[in-house]
mmCIF file of C-alpha atoms in Angstrom:
data_model
loop_
_atom_site.group_PDB
_atom_site.id
_atom_site.type_symbol
_atom_site.label_atom_id
_atom_site.label_comp_id
_atom_site.label_asym_id
_atom_site.label_seq_id
_atom_site.Cartn_x
_atom_site.Cartn_y
_atom_site.Cartn_z
ATOM 1 C CA UNK A 1269 0.015 -0.037 0.001
ATOM 2 C CA UNK A 1270 1.374 3.525 -1.217
ATOM 3 C CA UNK A 1271 0.480 6.601 1.009
ATOM 4 C CA UNK A 1272 1.749 9.454 -0.602
ATOM 5 C CA UNK A 1273 1.946 12.815 1.946
ATOM 6 C CA UNK A 1274 1.250 16.433 0.271
ATOM 7 C CA UNK A 1275 2.716 18.792 2.252
ATOM 8 C CA UNK A 1276 3.701 22.218 2.291
ATOM 9 C CA UNK A 1277 7.586 21.098 2.743
ATOM 10 C CA UNK A 1278 8.115 18.918 -0.139
ATOM 11 C CA UNK A 1279 11.368 17.084 1.752
ATOM 12 C CA UNK A 1280 9.029 15.955 4.216
ATOM 13 C CA UNK A 1281 6.689 14.854 2.111
ATOM 14 C CA UNK A 1282 9.539 12.807 0.223
ATOM 15 C CA UNK A 1283 10.991 11.174 3.605
ATOM 16 C CA UNK A 1284 7.600 10.140 4.679
ATOM 17 C CA UNK A 1285 7.018 8.419 1.040
ATOM 18 C CA UNK A 1286 10.365 6.665 1.323
ATOM 19 C CA UNK A 1287 9.662 5.417 4.719
ATOM 20 C CA UNK A 1288 6.698 3.389 3.696
ATOM 21 C CA UNK A 1289 7.499 0.107 3.363
ATOM 22 C CA UNK A 1290 5.161 -2.913 1.497
ATOM 23 C CA UNK A 1291 4.763 -6.204 3.603
ATOM 24 C CA UNK A 1292 4.005 -9.855 2.708
ATOM 25 C CA UNK A 1293 2.369 -12.307 5.019
ATOM 26 C CA UNK A 1294 3.803 -15.725 5.159
ATOM 27 C CA UNK A 1295 1.951 -18.581 7.503
ATOM 28 C CA UNK A 1296 4.894 -20.097 9.114
ATOM 29 C CA UNK A 1297 3.044 -23.171 10.873
ATOM 30 C CA UNK A 1298 -0.730 -23.934 11.557
ATOM 31 C CA UNK A 1299 -2.335 -26.248 14.201
ATOM 32 C CA UNK A 1300 -4.831 -26.714 16.642
ATOM 33 C CA UNK A 1301 -5.151 -25.739 20.562
ATOM 34 C CA UNK A 1302 -7.925 -26.706 22.899
ATOM 35 C CA UNK A 1303 -9.303 -23.639 24.231
ATOM 36 C CA UNK A 1304 -9.240 -23.662 28.181
ATOM 37 C CA UNK A 1305 -12.539 -24.261 29.292
ATOM 38 C CA UNK A 1306 -14.268 -25.269 26.481
ATOM 39 C CA UNK A 1307 -14.765 -28.038 24.172
ATOM 40 C CA UNK A 1308 -14.476 -26.049 20.863
ATOM 41 C CA UNK A 1309 -10.880 -26.241 18.895
ATOM 42 C CA UNK A 1310 -9.426 -23.208 18.015
ATOM 43 C CA UNK A 1311 -7.244 -22.471 14.899
ATOM 44 C CA UNK A 1312 -4.101 -20.813 15.952
ATOM 45 C CA UNK A 1313 -1.900 -19.289 13.194
ATOM 46 C CA UNK A 1314 1.560 -18.003 13.499
ATOM 47 C CA UNK A 1315 2.194 -15.115 11.331
ATOM 48 C CA UNK A 1316 5.617 -13.609 9.976
ATOM 49 C CA UNK A 1317 6.061 -9.916 8.544
ATOM 50 C CA UNK A 1318 7.990 -8.988 6.388
ATOM 51 C CA UNK A 1319 9.113 -6.419 3.671
ATOM 52 C CA UNK A 1320 8.192 -7.387 0.006
ATOM 53 C CA UNK A 1321 6.625 -6.668 -3.017
ATOM 54 C CA UNK A 1322 2.964 -8.099 -1.876
ATOM 55 C CA UNK A 1323 0.399 -5.422 -0.763
ATOM 56 C CA UNK A 1324 -0.491 -5.299 3.518
ATOM 57 C CA UNK A 1325 -3.726 -6.053 2.352
ATOM 58 C CA UNK A 1326 -2.969 -9.887 2.354
ATOM 59 C CA UNK A 1327 -2.288 -9.432 5.861
ATOM 60 C CA UNK A 1328 -5.823 -7.732 6.470
ATOM 61 C CA UNK A 1329 -7.264 -10.442 4.217
ATOM 62 C CA UNK A 1330 -5.835 -13.651 6.138
ATOM 63 C CA UNK A 1331 -6.632 -11.900 9.479
ATOM 64 C CA UNK A 1332 -10.332 -11.642 8.611
ATOM 65 C CA UNK A 1333 -10.275 -15.374 7.509
ATOM 66 C CA UNK A 1334 -8.729 -16.200 10.952
ATOM 67 C CA UNK A 1335 -11.486 -14.288 12.591
ATOM 68 C CA UNK A 1336 -14.222 -16.038 10.633
ATOM 69 C CA UNK A 1337 -12.863 -19.722 11.032
ATOM 70 C CA UNK A 1338 -12.751 -18.859 15.120
ATOM 71 C CA UNK A 1339 -16.240 -17.555 15.486
ATOM 72 C CA UNK A 1340 -17.546 -20.413 13.074
ATOM 73 C CA UNK A 1341 -15.786 -23.176 15.396
ATOM 74 C CA UNK A 1342 -17.334 -21.368 18.695
ATOM 75 C CA UNK A 1343 -20.830 -20.981 17.336
ATOM 76 C CA UNK A 1344 -22.962 -24.268 19.704
ATOM 77 C CA UNK A 1345 -24.638 -26.566 17.713
ATOM 78 C CA UNK A 1346 -28.279 -25.846 17.932
ATOM 79 C CA UNK A 1347 -30.170 -28.181 20.346
ATOM 80 C CA UNK A 1348 -33.558 -29.646 19.258
ATOM 81 C CA UNK A 1349 -35.907 -28.467 22.048
ATOM 82 C CA UNK A 1350 -38.764 -31.172 23.071
ATOM 83 C CA UNK A 1351 -42.041 -30.745 24.721
ATOM 84 C CA UNK A 1352 -43.072 -33.462 27.173
ATOM 85 C CA UNK A 1353 -46.463 -35.018 26.768
ATOM 86 C CA UNK A 1354 -49.222 -33.365 28.809
ATOM 87 C CA UNK A 1355 -50.620 -35.284 31.061
ATOM 88 C CA UNK A 1356 -54.769 -35.251 30.338
ATOM 89 C CA UNK A 1357 -57.523 -36.921 31.810
ATOM 90 C CA UNK A 1358 -58.554 -37.559 28.465
ATOM 91 C CA UNK A 1359 -55.538 -40.011 27.817
ATOM 92 C CA UNK A 1360 -55.251 -41.264 31.216
ATOM 93 C CA UNK A 1361 -56.382 -44.733 30.956
ATOM 94 C CA UNK A 1362 -57.867 -44.870 34.790
ATOM 95 C CA UNK A 1363 -60.648 -41.652 33.377
ATOM 96 C CA UNK A 1364 -61.787 -43.614 30.496
ATOM 97 C CA UNK A 1365 -65.678 -43.545 30.473
ATOM 98 C CA UNK A 1366 -67.300 -46.556 32.384
ATOM 99 C CA UNK A 1367 -71.350 -46.123 32.227
ATOM 100 C CA UNK A 1368 -72.780 -48.866 34.700
ATOM 101 C CA UNK A 1369 -74.588 -51.845 32.897
ATOM 102 C CA UNK A 1370 -78.391 -51.263 33.261
ATOM 103 C CA UNK A 1371 -80.635 -53.925 32.208
ATOM 104 C CA UNK A 1372 -84.376 -54.992 32.712
ATOM 105 C CA UNK A 1373 -83.400 -56.269 35.959
ATOM 106 C CA UNK A 1374 -82.812 -52.743 37.297
ATOM 107 C CA UNK A 1375 -86.321 -51.845 36.813
ATOM 108 C CA UNK A 1376 -88.286 -53.674 39.629
ATOM 109 C CA UNK A 1377 -92.035 -53.727 40.893
ATOM 110 C CA UNK A 1378 -92.315 -55.162 44.450
ATOM 111 C CA UNK A 1379 -95.808 -54.645 45.598
ATOM 112 C CA UNK A 1380 -96.485 -50.842 45.770
ATOM 113 C CA UNK A 1381 -92.693 -49.984 45.002
ATOM 114 C CA UNK A 1382 -91.522 -49.223 42.080
ATOM 115 C CA UNK A 1383 -87.938 -48.779 40.912
ATOM 116 C CA UNK A 1384 -86.727 -47.614 37.246
ATOM 117 C CA UNK A 1385 -82.790 -47.276 36.747
ATOM 118 C CA UNK A 1386 -81.416 -44.519 35.023
ATOM 119 C CA UNK A 1387 -81.105 -43.850 31.366
ATOM 120 C CA UNK A 1388 -77.650 -42.132 30.411
ATOM 121 C CA UNK A 1389 -76.730 -39.902 27.206
ATOM 122 C CA UNK A 1390 -73.821 -39.118 25.372
ATOM 123 C CA UNK A 1391 -72.442 -35.840 25.563
ATOM 124 C CA UNK A 1392 -74.923 -32.932 24.087
ATOM 125 C CA UNK A 1393 -77.554 -35.503 23.255
ATOM 126 C CA UNK A 1394 -80.760 -36.298 24.430
ATOM 127 C CA UNK A 1395 -81.538 -39.205 21.807
ATOM 128 C CA UNK A 1396 -82.346 -42.010 23.900
ATOM 129 C CA UNK A 1397 -79.881 -44.890 22.693
ATOM 130 C CA UNK A 1398 -81.122 -48.367 21.725
ATOM 131 C CA UNK A 1399 -79.468 -50.203 24.630
ATOM 132 C CA UNK A 1400 -81.838 -48.376 26.941
ATOM 133 C CA UNK A 1401 -85.080 -49.326 24.869
ATOM 134 C CA UNK A 1402 -85.732 -52.593 26.917
ATOM 135 C CA UNK A 1403 -85.373 -50.917 30.364
ATOM 136 C CA UNK A 1404 -88.361 -48.126 29.260
ATOM 137 C CA UNK A 1405 -90.028 -51.010 27.834
ATOM 138 C CA UNK A 1406 -90.293 -52.805 30.890
ATOM 139 C CA UNK A 1407 -90.871 -49.544 33.070
ATOM 140 C CA UNK A 1408 -93.531 -48.476 30.803
ATOM 141 C CA UNK A 1409 -95.823 -51.988 31.421
ATOM 142 C CA UNK A 1410 -95.241 -51.563 35.126
ATOM 143 C CA UNK A 1411 -96.286 -47.790 34.987
ATOM 144 C CA UNK A 1412 -99.233 -49.081 33.061
ATOM 145 C CA UNK A 1413 -100.436 -51.942 35.496
ATOM 146 C CA UNK A 1414 -99.274 -49.986 38.522
ATOM 147 C CA UNK A 1415 -101.022 -46.813 37.922
ATOM 148 C CA UNK A 1416 -98.304 -44.905 39.536
ATOM 149 C CA UNK A 1417 -97.156 -41.346 39.010
ATOM 150 C CA UNK A 1418 -93.192 -40.982 38.042
ATOM 151 C CA UNK A 1419 -90.946 -37.142 37.940
ATOM 152 C CA UNK A 1420 -88.526 -37.438 35.364
ATOM 153 C CA UNK A 1421 -85.400 -35.899 36.157
ATOM 154 C CA UNK A 1422 -83.061 -34.648 33.219
ATOM 155 C CA UNK A 1423 -79.424 -34.007 34.224
ATOM 156 C CA UNK A 1424 -76.120 -32.963 33.035
ATOM 157 C CA UNK A 1425 -72.308 -32.475 33.281
ATOM 158 C CA UNK A 1426 -70.522 -29.935 34.857
ATOM 159 C CA UNK A 1427 -69.390 -28.540 31.224
ATOM 160 C CA UNK A 1428 -71.607 -25.683 29.744
ATOM 161 C CA UNK A 1429 -73.294 -22.939 31.179
ATOM 162 C CA UNK A 1430 -76.300 -23.112 33.713
ATOM 163 C CA UNK A 1431 -78.679 -21.773 31.069
ATOM 164 C CA UNK A 1432 -77.887 -24.329 28.565
ATOM 165 C CA UNK A 1433 -77.690 -27.238 31.014
ATOM 166 C CA UNK A 1434 -81.061 -26.604 32.090
ATOM 167 C CA UNK A 1435 -82.529 -26.541 29.046
ATOM 168 C CA UNK A 1436 -80.381 -29.532 27.931
ATOM 169 C CA UNK A 1437 -81.520 -31.608 31.053
ATOM 170 C CA UNK A 1438 -85.283 -30.364 30.140
ATOM 171 C CA UNK A 1439 -84.791 -31.642 26.689
ATOM 172 C CA UNK A 1440 -83.678 -35.251 28.087
ATOM 173 C CA UNK A 1441 -86.378 -35.544 30.398
ATOM 174 C CA UNK A 1442 -88.987 -34.939 27.973
ATOM 175 C CA UNK A 1443 -87.488 -37.457 25.273
ATOM 176 C CA UNK A 1444 -87.760 -40.147 27.867
ATOM 177 C CA UNK A 1445 -91.884 -39.143 28.918
ATOM 178 C CA UNK A 1446 -92.275 -39.038 25.106
ATOM 179 C CA UNK A 1447 -90.821 -42.339 25.285
ATOM 180 C CA UNK A 1448 -92.906 -43.630 27.588
ATOM 181 C CA UNK A 1449 -96.044 -42.118 26.298
ATOM 182 C CA UNK A 1450 -95.394 -43.572 22.993
ATOM 183 C CA UNK A 1451 -95.651 -47.052 24.818
ATOM 184 C CA UNK A 1452 -99.098 -46.383 26.401
ATOM 185 C CA UNK A 1453 -98.511 -44.703 29.595
ATOM 186 C CA UNK A 1454 -100.462 -41.277 30.414
ATOM 187 C CA UNK A 1455 -99.363 -38.323 30.014
ATOM 188 C CA UNK A 1456 -101.260 -37.765 33.678
ATOM 189 C CA UNK A 1457 -98.875 -39.978 35.393
ATOM 190 C CA UNK A 1458 -95.636 -38.283 34.130
ATOM 191 C CA UNK A 1459 -93.762 -34.755 34.695
ATOM 192 C CA UNK A 1460 -90.803 -33.927 34.120
ATOM 193 C CA UNK A 1461 -87.987 -31.406 36.081
ATOM 194 C CA UNK A 1462 -84.510 -30.167 34.908
ATOM 195 C CA UNK A 1463 -81.459 -29.839 37.313
ATOM 196 C CA UNK A 1464 -78.997 -29.369 34.641
ATOM 197 C CA UNK A 1465 -75.876 -29.586 35.971
ATOM 198 C CA UNK A 1466 -76.853 -28.786 40.330
ATOM 199 C CA UNK A 1467 -77.408 -32.270 41.197
ATOM 200 C CA UNK A 1468 -74.603 -34.641 39.562
ATOM 201 C CA UNK A 1469 -74.785 -38.331 40.547
ATOM 202 C CA UNK A 1470 -71.138 -38.672 41.452
ATOM 203 C CA UNK A 1471 -68.775 -35.605 42.264
ATOM 204 C CA UNK A 1472 -65.461 -34.755 40.511
ATOM 205 C CA UNK A 1473 -64.337 -33.560 36.990
ATOM 206 C CA UNK A 1474 -63.344 -36.221 34.106
ATOM 207 C CA UNK A 1475 -65.108 -38.393 31.479
ATOM 208 C CA UNK A 1476 -66.049 -40.844 34.067
ATOM 209 C CA UNK A 1477 -67.852 -38.844 36.185
ATOM 210 C CA UNK A 1478 -69.295 -36.663 33.126
ATOM 211 C CA UNK A 1479 -70.539 -39.883 31.916
ATOM 212 C CA UNK A 1480 -72.534 -41.300 34.778
ATOM 213 C CA UNK A 1481 -74.024 -37.219 35.443
ATOM 214 C CA UNK A 1482 -75.561 -37.142 31.660
ATOM 215 C CA UNK A 1483 -78.864 -39.072 32.774
ATOM 216 C CA UNK A 1484 -82.239 -39.094 33.228
ATOM 217 C CA UNK A 1485 -83.575 -40.552 36.512
ATOM 218 C CA UNK A 1486 -87.033 -41.342 37.999
ATOM 219 C CA UNK A 1487 -88.846 -40.479 41.434
ATOM 220 C CA UNK A 1488 -91.910 -42.558 41.548
ATOM 221 C CA UNK A 1489 -94.640 -41.336 43.880
#
């Protein structure tokens, strides 16, 4: 690199220009060295600088390459972040839905006493499932023969607003009453009431409890 100094004193400029020299950078030895306190291999180079015809820009280029190599070697490898599976009541086998088996035998007529098994519903549903048709058939026959009056209660699980659950419980109780009416039970023997989520059959949250609380049950009078 030539530097020319322009000054009012031409002798001073001449002396400065003659004093500037050109440099050559020679890499005399390369190697690796363990960086203290770390695992990265840091490239170490020793440079000899001597006068010559090559410009000093070579020295700058080599130094830039050296710094880039060190920076890349010390950059930590990215670590893939893992997320542990979140425990949930829905993926816990102990919370799998288990509805009690209700059969015709659970609906009993003993003298003046009448006992009718509950009817269970799917989430947000009030349609009577086929598995409960035989139970309601036996209950209908007993009601016709005994003339007993019943209150059909509609219940829901804890999810949903109070207003929504009261309306859903009413539809469930109404569906059971209509089914019994179609079997021949007079409307005068049946009344309905909805408790929404206010009177759960079992306490607690989770699919097991919710399944047991979505029901229609009977009070015989």
